[in-house]
Amino acid sequence: MSRKDVTDPSGKVVMQVVEYNGVFFSVSYMGNIVEQLKQLKDMIFRDSDVCVISYPKSGTHWCYEVVCMLRNNSSEYHDTMPPLIELFPVEKLQQVSDGVYVSHLTPQHMPNNFMARKCKLINIYRNPKDLAVSYFNFVKKTKPGELMKDMEFDVFFDMYWRGQLCRCPWTKYVKAWTNFEEENPSHPILNLCYEDMKKDLKAHVKKIADFLKLETSDELISEIANACEFKAMSDYKNRNIPAVLSIVTDVKDEHVFYRKGEAGEWKNWLKVAQSEAVDTAVEAAKIPLEIKYT
């Protein structure tokens, strides 16, 4: 593991990260990521546990809310941050009663016991062009993005798409999981497209319930779908901001994980060359998922 300063083209330090096995993690709230991942490797899970996996800003919180409601047989919102396994202390993770976790880790870093038990994985993926716009607007409000507040989108896009900031490039992350799925056909994984969920949330709530083998009434599925429509959920979340969010941000007057939730916003941000760069990279990666740019 090595710590490094990430600099923009002008030489200004814009983020501090630690590199571990080819992946960048933010120093500001994941500084001791190696110790955390080591502890995760030894954590014991239950066969019934499930993890929502995604690249950051792909609809993680949204999907987590749906899964939690289904597992708890209720359309009530949750007022805490989703238990991100690479961030929460193991002793806190062991207190998660409903067994629903989230992660942005690649397969190589996932907890050994979780994977050995073949616990269920729900992978939500999003059009990477919208994802770049969402991440740009999000990260500048976070502690890891403190030094990026004045960064222009064009500079951010180049650094982000080349994998110079946190995590690894989007194509590498998605490909790691699709390769895992291909190599481990018996591991239960449900792939969900963000854009498809936006079009028909109720059908996807039912799909998740079926995947989790839950006997859920049509009435509850409708209630969950209505509660998790973006505007309704965003309005609630912005009125009920959990104190634990201070781990991620100093912003107190809004829930920074909920902005617009739109599909197709990239058309107002990306230049033609940037859009084409994404197309080329996605095509070269040969990702066996249908990416919908809308």
PDB file of N, CA and C in Angstrom, residues 40 62 74 152 187 209 260:
ATOM      1  N   LEU A  40     -12.227  -7.449   7.363  1.00  0.00           N
ATOM      2  CA  LEU A  40     -13.367  -7.956   6.596  1.00  0.00           C
ATOM      3  C   LEU A  40     -13.132  -9.394   6.142  1.00  0.00           C
ATOM      4  N   TRP A  62     -30.490   4.066  -3.346  1.00  0.00           N
ATOM      5  CA  TRP A  62     -31.833   3.797  -3.867  1.00  0.00           C
ATOM      6  C   TRP A  62     -32.131   2.301  -3.824  1.00  0.00           C
ATOM      7  N   SER A  74     -41.739  -3.878   4.963  1.00  0.00           N
ATOM      8  CA  SER A  74     -42.293  -2.571   5.316  1.00  0.00           C
ATOM      9  C   SER A  74     -41.863  -1.537   4.291  1.00  0.00           C
ATOM     10  N   GLU A 152     -13.040  22.456 -12.674  1.00  0.00           N
ATOM     11  CA  GLU A 152     -13.994  22.488 -13.779  1.00  0.00           C
ATOM     12  C   GLU A 152     -14.317  21.064 -14.226  1.00  0.00           C
ATOM     13  N   HIS A 187     -22.852 -18.595  -8.286  1.00  0.00           N
ATOM     14  CA  HIS A 187     -23.016 -17.535  -7.280  1.00  0.00           C
ATOM     15  C   HIS A 187     -24.226 -16.680  -7.674  1.00  0.00           C
ATOM     16  N   ALA A 209     -37.635  -8.907  -5.121  1.00  0.00           N
ATOM     17  CA  ALA A 209     -38.321  -9.784  -4.167  1.00  0.00           C
ATOM     18  C   ALA A 209     -38.223 -11.246  -4.602  1.00  0.00           C
ATOM     19  N   LYS A 260     -30.433  14.814  -8.289  1.00  0.00           N
ATOM     20  CA  LYS A 260     -31.519  14.830  -9.268  1.00  0.00           C
ATOM     21  C   LYS A 260     -32.033  13.437  -9.607  1.00  0.00           C
TER      22      LYS A 260
END
